[in-house]
JSON list of C-alpha atoms in Angstrom, two decimals:
[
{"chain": "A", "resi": 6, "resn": "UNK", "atom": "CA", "xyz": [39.67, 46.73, 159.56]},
{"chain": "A", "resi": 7, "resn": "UNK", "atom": "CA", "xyz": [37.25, 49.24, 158.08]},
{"chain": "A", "resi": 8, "resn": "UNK", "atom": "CA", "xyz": [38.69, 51.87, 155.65]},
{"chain": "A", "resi": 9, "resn": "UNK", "atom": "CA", "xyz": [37.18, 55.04, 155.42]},
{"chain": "A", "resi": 10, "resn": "UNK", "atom": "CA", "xyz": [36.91, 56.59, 151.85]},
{"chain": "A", "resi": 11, "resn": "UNK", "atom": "CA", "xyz": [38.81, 59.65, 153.01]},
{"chain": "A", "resi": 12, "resn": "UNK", "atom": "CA", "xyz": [41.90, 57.63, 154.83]},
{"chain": "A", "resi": 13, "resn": "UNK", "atom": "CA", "xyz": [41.91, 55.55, 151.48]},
{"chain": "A", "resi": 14, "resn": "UNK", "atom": "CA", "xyz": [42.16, 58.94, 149.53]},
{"chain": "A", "resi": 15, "resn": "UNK", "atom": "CA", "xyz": [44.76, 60.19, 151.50]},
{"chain": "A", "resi": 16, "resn": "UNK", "atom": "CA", "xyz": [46.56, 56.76, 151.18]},
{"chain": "A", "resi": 17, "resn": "UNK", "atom": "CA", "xyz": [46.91, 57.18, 147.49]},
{"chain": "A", "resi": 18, "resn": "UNK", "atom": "CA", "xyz": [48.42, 60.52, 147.90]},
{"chain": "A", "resi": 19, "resn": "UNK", "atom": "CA", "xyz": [50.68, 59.55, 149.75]},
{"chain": "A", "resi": 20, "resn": "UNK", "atom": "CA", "xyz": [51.80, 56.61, 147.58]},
{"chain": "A", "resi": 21, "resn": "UNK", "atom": "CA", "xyz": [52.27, 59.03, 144.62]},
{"chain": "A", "resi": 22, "resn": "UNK", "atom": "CA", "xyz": [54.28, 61.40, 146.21]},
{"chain": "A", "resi": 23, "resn": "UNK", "atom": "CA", "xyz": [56.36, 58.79, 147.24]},
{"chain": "A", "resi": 24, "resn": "UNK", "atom": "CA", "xyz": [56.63, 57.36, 143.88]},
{"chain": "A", "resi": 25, "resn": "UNK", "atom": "CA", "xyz": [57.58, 60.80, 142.01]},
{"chain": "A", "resi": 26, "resn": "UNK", "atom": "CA", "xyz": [59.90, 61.68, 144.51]},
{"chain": "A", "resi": 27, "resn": "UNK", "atom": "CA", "xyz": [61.87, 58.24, 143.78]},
{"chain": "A", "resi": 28, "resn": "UNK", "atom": "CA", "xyz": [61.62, 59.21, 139.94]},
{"chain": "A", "resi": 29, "resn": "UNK", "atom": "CA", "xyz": [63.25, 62.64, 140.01]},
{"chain": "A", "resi": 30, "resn": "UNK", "atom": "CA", "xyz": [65.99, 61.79, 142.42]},
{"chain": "A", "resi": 31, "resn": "UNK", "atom": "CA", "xyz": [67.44, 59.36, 139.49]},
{"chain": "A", "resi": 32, "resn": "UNK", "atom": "CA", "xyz": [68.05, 62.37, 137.46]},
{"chain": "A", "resi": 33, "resn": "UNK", "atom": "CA", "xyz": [69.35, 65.70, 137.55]},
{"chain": "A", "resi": 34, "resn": "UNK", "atom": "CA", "xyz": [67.04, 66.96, 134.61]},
{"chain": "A", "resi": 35, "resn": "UNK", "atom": "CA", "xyz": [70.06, 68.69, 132.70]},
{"chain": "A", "resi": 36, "resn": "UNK", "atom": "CA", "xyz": [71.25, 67.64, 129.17]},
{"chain": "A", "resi": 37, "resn": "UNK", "atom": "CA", "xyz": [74.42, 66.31, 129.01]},
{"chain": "A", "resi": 38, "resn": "UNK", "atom": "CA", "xyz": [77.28, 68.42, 127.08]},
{"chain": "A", "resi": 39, "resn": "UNK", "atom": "CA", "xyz": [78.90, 67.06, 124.42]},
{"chain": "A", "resi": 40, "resn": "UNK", "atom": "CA", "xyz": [82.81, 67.32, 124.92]},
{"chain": "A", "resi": 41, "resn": "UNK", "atom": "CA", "xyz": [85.00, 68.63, 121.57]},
{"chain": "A", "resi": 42, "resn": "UNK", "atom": "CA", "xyz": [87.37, 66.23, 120.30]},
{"chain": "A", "resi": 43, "resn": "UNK", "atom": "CA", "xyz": [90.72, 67.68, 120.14]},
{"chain": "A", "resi": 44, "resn": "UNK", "atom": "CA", "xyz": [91.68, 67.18, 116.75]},
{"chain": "A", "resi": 45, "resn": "UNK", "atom": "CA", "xyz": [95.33, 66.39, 116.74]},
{"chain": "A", "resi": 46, "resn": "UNK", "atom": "CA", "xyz": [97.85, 69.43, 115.70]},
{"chain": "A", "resi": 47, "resn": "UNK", "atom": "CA", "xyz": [99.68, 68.78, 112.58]},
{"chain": "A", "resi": 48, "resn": "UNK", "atom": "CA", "xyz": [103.25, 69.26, 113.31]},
{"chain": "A", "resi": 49, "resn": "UNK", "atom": "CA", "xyz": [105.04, 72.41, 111.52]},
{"chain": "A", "resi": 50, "resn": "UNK", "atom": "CA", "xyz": [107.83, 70.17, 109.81]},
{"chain": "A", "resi": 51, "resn": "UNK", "atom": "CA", "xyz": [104.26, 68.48, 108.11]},
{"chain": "A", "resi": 52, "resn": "UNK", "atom": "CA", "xyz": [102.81, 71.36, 106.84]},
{"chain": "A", "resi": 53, "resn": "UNK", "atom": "CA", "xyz": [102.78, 71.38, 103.02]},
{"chain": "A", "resi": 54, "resn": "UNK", "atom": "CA", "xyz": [105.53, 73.77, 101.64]},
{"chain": "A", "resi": 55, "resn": "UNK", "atom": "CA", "xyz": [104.38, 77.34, 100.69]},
{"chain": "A", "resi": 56, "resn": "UNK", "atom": "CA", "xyz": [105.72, 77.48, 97.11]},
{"chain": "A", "resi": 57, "resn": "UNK", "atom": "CA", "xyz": [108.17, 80.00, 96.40]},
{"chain": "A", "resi": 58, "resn": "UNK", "atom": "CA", "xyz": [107.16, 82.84, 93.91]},
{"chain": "A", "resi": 59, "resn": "UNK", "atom": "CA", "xyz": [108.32, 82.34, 91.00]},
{"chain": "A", "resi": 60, "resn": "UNK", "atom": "CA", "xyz": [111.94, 84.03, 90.17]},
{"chain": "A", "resi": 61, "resn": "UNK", "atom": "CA", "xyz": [111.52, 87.25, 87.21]},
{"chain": "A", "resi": 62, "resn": "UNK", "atom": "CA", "xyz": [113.75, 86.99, 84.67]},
{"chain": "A", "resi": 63, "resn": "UNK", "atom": "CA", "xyz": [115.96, 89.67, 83.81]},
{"chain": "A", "resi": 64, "resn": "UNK", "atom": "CA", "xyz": [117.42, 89.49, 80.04]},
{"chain": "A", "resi": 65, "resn": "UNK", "atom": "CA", "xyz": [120.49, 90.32, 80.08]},
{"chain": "A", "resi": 66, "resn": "UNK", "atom": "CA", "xyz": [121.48, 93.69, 76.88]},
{"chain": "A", "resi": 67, "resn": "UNK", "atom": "CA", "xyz": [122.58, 91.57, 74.11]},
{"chain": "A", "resi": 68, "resn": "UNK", "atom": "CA", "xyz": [125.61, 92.88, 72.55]},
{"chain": "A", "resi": 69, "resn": "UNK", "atom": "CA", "xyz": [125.88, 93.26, 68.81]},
{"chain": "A", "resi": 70, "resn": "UNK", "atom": "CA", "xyz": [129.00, 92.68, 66.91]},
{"chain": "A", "resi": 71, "resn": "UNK", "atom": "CA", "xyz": [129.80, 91.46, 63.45]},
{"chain": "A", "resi": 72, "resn": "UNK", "atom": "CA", "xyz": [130.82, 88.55, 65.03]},
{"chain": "A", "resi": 73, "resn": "UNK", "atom": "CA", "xyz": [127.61, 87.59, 66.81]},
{"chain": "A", "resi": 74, "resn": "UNK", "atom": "CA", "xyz": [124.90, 88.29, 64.38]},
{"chain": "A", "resi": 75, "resn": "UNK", "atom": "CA", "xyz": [122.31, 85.47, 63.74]},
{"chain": "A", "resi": 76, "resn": "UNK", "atom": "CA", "xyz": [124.41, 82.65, 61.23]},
{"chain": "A", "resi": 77, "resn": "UNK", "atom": "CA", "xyz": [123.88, 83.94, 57.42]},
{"chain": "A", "resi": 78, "resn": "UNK", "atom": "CA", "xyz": [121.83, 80.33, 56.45]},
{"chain": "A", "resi": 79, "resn": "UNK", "atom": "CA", "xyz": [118.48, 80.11, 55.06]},
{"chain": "A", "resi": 80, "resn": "UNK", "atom": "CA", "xyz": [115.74, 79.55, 57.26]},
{"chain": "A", "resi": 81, "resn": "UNK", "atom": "CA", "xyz": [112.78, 77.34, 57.19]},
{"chain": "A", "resi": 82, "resn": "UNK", "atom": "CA", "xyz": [109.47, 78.44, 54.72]},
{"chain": "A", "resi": 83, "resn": "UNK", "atom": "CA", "xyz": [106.94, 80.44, 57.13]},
{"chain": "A", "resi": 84, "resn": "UNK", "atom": "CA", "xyz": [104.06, 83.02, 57.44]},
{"chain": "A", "resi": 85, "resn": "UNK", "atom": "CA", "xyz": [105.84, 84.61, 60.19]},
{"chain": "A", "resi": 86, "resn": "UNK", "atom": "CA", "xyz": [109.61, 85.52, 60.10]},
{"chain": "A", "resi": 87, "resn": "UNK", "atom": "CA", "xyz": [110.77, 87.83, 62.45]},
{"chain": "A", "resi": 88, "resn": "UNK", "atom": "CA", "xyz": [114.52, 89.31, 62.20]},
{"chain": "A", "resi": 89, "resn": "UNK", "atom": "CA", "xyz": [115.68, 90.66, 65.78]},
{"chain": "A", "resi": 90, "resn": "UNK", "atom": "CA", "xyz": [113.36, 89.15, 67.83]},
{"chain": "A", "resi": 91, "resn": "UNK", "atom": "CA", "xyz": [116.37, 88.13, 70.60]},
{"chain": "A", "resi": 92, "resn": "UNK", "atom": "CA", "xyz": [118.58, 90.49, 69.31]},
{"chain": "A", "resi": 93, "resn": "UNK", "atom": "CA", "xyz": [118.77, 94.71, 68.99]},
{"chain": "A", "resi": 94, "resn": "UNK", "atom": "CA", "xyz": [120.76, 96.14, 66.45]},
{"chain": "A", "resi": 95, "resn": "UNK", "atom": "CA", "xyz": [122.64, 99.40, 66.53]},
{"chain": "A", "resi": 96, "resn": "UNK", "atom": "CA", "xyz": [123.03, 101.41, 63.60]},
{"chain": "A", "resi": 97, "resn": "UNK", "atom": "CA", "xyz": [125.39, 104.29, 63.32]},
{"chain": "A", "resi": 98, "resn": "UNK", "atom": "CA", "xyz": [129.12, 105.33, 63.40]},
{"chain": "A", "resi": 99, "resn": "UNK", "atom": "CA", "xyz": [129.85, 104.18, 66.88]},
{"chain": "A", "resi": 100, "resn": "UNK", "atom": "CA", "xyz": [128.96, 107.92, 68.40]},
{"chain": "A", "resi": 101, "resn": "UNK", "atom": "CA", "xyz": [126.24, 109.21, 70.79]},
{"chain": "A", "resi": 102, "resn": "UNK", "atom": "CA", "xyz": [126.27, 112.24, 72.38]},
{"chain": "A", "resi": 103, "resn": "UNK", "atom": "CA", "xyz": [124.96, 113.10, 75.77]},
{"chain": "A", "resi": 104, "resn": "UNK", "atom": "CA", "xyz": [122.16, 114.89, 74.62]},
{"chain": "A", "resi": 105, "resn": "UNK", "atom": "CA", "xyz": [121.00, 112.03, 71.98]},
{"chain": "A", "resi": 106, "resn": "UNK", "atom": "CA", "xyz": [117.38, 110.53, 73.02]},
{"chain": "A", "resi": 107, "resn": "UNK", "atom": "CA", "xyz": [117.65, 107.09, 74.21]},
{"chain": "A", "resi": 108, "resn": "UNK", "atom": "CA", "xyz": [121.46, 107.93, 74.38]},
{"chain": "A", "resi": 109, "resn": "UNK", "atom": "CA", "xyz": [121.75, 105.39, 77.78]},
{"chain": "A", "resi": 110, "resn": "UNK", "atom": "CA", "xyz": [120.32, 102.46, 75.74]},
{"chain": "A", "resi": 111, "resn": "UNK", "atom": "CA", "xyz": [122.19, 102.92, 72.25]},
{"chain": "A", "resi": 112, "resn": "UNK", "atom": "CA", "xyz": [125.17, 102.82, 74.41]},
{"chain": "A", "resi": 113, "resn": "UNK", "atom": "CA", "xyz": [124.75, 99.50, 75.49]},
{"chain": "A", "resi": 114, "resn": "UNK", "atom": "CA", "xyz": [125.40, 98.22, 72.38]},
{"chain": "A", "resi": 115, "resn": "UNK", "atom": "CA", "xyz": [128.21, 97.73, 70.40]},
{"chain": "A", "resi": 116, "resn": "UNK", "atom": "CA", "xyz": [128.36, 99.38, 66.83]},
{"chain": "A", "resi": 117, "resn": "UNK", "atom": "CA", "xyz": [127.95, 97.27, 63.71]},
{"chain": "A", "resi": 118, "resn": "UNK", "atom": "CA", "xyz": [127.80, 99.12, 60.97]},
{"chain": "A", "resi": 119, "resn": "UNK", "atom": "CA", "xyz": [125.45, 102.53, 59.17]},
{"chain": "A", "resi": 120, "resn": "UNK", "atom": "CA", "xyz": [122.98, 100.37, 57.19]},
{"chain": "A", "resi": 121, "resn": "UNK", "atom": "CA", "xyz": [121.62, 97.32, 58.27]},
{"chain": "A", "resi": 122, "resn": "UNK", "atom": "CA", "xyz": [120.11, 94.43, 55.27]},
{"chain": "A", "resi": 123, "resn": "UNK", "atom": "CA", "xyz": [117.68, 92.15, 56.46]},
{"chain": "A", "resi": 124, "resn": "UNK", "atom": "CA", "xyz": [117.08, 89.68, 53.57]},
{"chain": "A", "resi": 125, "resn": "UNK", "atom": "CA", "xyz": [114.19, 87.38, 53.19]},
{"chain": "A", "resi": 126, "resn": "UNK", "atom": "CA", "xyz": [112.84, 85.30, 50.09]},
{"chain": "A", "resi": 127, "resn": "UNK", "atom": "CA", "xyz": [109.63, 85.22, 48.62]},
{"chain": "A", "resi": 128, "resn": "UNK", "atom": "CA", "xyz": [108.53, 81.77, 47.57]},
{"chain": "A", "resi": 129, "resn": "UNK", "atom": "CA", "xyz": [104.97, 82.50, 45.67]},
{"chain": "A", "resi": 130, "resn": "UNK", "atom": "CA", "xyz": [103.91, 85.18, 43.52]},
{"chain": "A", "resi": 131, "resn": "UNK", "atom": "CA", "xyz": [100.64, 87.26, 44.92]},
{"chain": "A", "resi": 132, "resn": "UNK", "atom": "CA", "xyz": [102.17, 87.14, 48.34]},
{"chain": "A", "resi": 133, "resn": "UNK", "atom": "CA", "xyz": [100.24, 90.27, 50.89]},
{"chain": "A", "resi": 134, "resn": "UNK", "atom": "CA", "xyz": [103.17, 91.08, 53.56]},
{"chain": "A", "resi": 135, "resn": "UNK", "atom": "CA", "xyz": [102.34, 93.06, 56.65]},
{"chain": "A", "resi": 136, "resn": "UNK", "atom": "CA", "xyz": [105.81, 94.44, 57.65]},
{"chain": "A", "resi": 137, "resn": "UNK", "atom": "CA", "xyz": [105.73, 96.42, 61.49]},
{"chain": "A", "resi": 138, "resn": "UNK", "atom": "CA", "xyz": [108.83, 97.44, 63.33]},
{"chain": "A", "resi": 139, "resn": "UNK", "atom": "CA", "xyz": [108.63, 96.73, 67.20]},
{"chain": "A", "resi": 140, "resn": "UNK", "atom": "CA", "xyz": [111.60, 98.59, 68.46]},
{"chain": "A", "resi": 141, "resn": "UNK", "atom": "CA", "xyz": [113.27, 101.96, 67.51]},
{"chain": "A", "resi": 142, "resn": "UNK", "atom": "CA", "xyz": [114.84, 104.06, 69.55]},
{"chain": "A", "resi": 143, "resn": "UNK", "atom": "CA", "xyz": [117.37, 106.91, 69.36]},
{"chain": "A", "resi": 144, "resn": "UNK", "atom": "CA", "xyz": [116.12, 108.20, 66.20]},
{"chain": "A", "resi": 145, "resn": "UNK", "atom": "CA", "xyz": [117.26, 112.09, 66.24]},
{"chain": "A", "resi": 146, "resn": "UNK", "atom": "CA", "xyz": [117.72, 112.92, 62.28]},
{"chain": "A", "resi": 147, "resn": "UNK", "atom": "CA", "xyz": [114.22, 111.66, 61.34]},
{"chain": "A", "resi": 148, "resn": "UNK", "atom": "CA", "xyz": [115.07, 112.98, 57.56]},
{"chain": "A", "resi": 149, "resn": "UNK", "atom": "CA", "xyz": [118.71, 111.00, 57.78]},
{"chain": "A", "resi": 150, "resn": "UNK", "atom": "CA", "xyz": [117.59, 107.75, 59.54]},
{"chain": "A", "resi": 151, "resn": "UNK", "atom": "CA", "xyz": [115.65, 105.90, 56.73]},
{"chain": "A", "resi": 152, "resn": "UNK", "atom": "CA", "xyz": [113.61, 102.61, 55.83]},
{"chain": "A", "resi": 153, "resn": "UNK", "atom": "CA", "xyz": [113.45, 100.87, 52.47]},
{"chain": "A", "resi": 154, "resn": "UNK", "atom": "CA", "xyz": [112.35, 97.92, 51.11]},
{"chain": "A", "resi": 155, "resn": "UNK", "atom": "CA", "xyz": [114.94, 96.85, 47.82]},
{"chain": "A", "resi": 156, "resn": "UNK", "atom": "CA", "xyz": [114.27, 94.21, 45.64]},
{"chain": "A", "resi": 157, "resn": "UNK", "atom": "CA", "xyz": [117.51, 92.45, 45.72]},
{"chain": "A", "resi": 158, "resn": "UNK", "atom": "CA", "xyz": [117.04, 90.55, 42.41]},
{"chain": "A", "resi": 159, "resn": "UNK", "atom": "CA", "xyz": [116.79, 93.69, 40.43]},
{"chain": "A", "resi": 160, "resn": "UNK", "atom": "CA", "xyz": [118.49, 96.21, 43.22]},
{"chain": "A", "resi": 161, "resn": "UNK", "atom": "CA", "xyz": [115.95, 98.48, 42.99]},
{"chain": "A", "resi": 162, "resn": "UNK", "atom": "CA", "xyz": [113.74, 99.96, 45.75]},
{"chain": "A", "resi": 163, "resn": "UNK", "atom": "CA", "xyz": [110.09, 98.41, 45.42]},
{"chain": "A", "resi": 164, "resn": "UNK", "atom": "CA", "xyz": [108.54, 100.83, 48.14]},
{"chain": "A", "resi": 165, "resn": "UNK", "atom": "CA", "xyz": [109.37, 103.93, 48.62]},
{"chain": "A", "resi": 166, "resn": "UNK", "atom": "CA", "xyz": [111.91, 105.13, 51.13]},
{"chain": "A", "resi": 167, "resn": "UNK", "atom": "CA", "xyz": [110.50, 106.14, 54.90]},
{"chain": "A", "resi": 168, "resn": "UNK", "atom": "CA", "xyz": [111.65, 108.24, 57.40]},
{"chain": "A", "resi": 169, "resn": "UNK", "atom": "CA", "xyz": [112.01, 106.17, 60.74]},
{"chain": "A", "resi": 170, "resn": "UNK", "atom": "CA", "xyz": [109.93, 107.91, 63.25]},
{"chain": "A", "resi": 171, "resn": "UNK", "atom": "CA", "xyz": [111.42, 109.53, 66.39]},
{"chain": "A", "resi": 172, "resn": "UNK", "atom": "CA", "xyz": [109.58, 108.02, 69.49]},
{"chain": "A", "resi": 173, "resn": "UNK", "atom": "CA", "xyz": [108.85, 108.05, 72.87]},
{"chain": "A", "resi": 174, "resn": "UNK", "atom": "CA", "xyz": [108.73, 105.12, 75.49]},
{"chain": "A", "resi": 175, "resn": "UNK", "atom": "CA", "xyz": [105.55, 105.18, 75.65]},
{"chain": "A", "resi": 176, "resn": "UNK", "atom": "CA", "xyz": [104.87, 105.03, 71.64]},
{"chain": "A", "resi": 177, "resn": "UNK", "atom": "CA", "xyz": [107.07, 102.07, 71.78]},
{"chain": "A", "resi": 178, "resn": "UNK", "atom": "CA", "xyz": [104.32, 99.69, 72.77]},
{"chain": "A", "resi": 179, "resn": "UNK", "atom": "CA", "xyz": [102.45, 100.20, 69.50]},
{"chain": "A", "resi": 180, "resn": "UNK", "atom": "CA", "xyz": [104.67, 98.53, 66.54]},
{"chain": "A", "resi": 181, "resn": "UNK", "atom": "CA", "xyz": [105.46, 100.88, 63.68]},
{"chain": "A", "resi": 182, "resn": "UNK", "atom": "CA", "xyz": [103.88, 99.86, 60.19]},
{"chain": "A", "resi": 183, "resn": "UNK", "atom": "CA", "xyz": [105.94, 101.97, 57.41]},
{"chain": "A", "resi": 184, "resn": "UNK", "atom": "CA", "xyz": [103.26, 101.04, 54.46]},
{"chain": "A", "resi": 185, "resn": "UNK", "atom": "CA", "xyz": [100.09, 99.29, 54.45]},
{"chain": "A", "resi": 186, "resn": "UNK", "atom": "CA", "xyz": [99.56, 95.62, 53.62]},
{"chain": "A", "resi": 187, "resn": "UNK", "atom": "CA", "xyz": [101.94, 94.90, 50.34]},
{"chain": "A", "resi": 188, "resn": "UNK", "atom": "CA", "xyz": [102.21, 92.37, 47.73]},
{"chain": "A", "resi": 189, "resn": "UNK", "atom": "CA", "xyz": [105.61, 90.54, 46.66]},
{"chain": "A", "resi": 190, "resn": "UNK", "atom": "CA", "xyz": [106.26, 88.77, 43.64]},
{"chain": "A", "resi": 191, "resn": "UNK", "atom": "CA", "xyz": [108.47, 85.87, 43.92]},
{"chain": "A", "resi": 192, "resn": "UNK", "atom": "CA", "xyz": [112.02, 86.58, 44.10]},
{"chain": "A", "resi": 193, "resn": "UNK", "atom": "CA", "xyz": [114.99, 88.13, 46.41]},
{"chain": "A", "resi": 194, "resn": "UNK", "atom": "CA", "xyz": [114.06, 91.27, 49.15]},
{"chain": "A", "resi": 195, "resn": "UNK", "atom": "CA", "xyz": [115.44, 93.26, 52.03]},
{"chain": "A", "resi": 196, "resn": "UNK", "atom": "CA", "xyz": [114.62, 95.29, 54.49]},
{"chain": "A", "resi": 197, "resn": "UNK", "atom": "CA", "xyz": [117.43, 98.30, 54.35]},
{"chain": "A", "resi": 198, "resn": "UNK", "atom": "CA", "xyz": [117.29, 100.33, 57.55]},
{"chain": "A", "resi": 199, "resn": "UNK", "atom": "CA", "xyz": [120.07, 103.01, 56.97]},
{"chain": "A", "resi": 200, "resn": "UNK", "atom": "CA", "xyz": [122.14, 105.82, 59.22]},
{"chain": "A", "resi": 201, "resn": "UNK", "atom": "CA", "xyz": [122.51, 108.89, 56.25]},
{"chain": "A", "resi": 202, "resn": "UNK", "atom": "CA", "xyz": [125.68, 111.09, 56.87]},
{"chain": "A", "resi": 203, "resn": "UNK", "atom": "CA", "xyz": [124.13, 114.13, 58.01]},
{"chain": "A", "resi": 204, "resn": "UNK", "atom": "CA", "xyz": [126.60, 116.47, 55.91]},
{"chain": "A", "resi": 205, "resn": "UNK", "atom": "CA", "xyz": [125.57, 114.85, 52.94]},
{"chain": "A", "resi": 206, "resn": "UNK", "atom": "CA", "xyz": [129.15, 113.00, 52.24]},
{"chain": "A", "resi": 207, "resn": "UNK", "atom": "CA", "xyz": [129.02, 110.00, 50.36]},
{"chain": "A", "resi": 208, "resn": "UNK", "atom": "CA", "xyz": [130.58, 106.81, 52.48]},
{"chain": "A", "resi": 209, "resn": "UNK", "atom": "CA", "xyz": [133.92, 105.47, 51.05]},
{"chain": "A", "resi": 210, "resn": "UNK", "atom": "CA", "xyz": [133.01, 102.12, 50.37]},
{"chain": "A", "resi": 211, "resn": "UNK", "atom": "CA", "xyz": [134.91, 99.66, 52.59]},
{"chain": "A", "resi": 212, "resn": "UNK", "atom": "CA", "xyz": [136.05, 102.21, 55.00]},
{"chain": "A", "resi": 213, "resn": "UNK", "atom": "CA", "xyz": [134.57, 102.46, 58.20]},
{"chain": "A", "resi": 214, "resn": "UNK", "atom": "CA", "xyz": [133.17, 105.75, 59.69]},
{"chain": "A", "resi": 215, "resn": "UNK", "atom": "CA", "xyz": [135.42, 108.36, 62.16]},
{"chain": "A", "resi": 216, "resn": "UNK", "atom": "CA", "xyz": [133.22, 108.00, 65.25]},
{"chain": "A", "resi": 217, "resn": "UNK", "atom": "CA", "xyz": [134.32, 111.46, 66.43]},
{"chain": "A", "resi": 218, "resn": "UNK", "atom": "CA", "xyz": [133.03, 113.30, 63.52]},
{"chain": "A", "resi": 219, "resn": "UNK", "atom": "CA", "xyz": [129.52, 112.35, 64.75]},
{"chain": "A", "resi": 220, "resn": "UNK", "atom": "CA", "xyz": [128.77, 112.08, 61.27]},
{"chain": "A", "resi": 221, "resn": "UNK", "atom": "CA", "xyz": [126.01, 109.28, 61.16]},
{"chain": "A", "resi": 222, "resn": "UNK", "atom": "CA", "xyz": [123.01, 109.29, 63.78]},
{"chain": "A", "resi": 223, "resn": "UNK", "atom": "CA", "xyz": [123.30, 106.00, 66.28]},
{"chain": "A", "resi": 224, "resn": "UNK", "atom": "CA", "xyz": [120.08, 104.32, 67.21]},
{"chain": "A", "resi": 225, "resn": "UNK", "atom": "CA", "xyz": [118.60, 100.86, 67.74]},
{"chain": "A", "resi": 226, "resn": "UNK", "atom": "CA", "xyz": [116.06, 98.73, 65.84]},
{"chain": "A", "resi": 227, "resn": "UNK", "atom": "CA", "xyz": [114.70, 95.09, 66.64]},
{"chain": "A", "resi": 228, "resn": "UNK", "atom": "CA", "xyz": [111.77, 92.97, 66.23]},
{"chain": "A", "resi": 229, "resn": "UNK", "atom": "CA", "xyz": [111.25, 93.66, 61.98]},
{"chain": "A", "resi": 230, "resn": "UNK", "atom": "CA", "xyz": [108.15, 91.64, 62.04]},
{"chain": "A", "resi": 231, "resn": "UNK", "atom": "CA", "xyz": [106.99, 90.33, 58.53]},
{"chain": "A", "resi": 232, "resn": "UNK", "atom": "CA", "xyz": [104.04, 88.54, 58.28]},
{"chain": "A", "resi": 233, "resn": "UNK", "atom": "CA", "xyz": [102.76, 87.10, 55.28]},
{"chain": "A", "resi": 234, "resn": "UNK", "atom": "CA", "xyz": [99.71, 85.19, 53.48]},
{"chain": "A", "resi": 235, "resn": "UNK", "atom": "CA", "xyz": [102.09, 83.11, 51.47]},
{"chain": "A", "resi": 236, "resn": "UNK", "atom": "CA", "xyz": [105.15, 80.89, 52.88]},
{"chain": "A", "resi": 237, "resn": "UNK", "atom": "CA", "xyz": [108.31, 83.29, 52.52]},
{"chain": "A", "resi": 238, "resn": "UNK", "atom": "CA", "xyz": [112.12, 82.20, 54.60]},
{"chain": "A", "resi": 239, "resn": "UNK", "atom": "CA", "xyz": [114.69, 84.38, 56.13]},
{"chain": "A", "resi": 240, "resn": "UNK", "atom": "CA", "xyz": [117.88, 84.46, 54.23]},
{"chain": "A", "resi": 241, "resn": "UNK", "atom": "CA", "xyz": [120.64, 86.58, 55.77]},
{"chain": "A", "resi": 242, "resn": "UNK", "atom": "CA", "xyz": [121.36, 89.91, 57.93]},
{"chain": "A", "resi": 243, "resn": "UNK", "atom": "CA", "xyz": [124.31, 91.86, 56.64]},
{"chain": "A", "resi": 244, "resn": "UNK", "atom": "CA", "xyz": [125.75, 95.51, 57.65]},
{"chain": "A", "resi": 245, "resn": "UNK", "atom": "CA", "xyz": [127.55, 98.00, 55.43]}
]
């Protein structure tokens, strides 16, 4: 039969609509969501150990007899000796009163005798010495508790005697230089750190100090730091 153009037209519309409607019904037109993957949980008894902090160290007051001072043998050549650095030394008659600065430190240690030797050798002539003192305290007769350094060869004082200085906590952090750099011939030294009866009395050699007289200021030195441009060896620490 004949087709008119129109009913042809209205054919093709129809076939179209037909056609679309099929498409879209295949499809909801939304994106698809991705779904997380669940990571798995580590268990706690797998998680990596938090480590501990670190424990402080607390040095225990080293006690300073006769008995216990640093073996009298001589020590290896070096540009750095240091006497005291592990131990403190008290120097005194055995006495501190309550009112005494640092009086609850000097009492922690055990008396060994008023004047203190540190020996040391110098190897080379020409040798420049820096010499600083790291730890004093309970210094109260600053014109009684005295420094020296004695040439041991000749027992005579090759710098002139000091005055240890009376300090405070705080002062303690800076290291106290009793002369500027120094040069040693070769030979035989000490370091004399001394307690001076404060009446004046002479000590009785060989006898030991009455404590309750108070006669000889107690403090505490450490740390006698000598450091040097020429190779020089610790000898010995002795008391009187």
């Amino acid at each position: 039969m004949n087709v008119t153009p129109v009913a042809g037209f209205l054919v093709c519309v129809s076939i179209l609509a037909a056609c679309n409607k099929s498409s879209f019904a295949g499809s909801s037109g939304a994106k698809d969501v991705p779904v997380p993957i669940q990571q798995p949980q580590t268990p706690p008894s797998a998680l990596p150990a938090i480590p501990a902090a670190p424990a402080v160290r607390v040095t225990p007051a080293v006690v300073v007899t006769p008995s216990t001072l640093p073996e009298n043998k001589p020590d290896v050549p070096s540009k750095v000796v240091e006497f005291g650095a592990t131990e403190v030394f008290r120097i005194g008659d055995g006495y501190a009163s309550d009112t005494s600065s640092c009086v609850g430190q000097v009492k922690t240690y055990k008396l060994s005798g008023t004047t203190y030797h540190f020996q040391f050798e110098v190897l080379e002539d020409d040798t420049l010495i820096d010499l600083t003192i790291g730890r004093i305290c309970g210094v109260d007769q600053i014109d009684k508790d005295t420094f020296a350094l004695m040439n041991d060869t000749t027992s005579k004082i090759t710098l002139a005697e000091r005055a240890l200085p009376k300090l405070t906590d705080a002062q303690q952090a800076t290291p106290w230089a009793p002369y500027p750099t120094f040069k040693l011939a070769k030979g035989l030294y000490s370091v004399v750190i001394m307690s001076k009866n404060i009446y004046g009395h002479a000590k009785v050699p060989g006898v030991a100090p009455d404590p309750s007289k108070d006669e000889y200021d107690d403090f505490l030195v450490g740390n006698i730091l000598l450091k040097t441009t020429k190779a020089i060896r610790s000898v010995k620490i002795y008391t009187e």
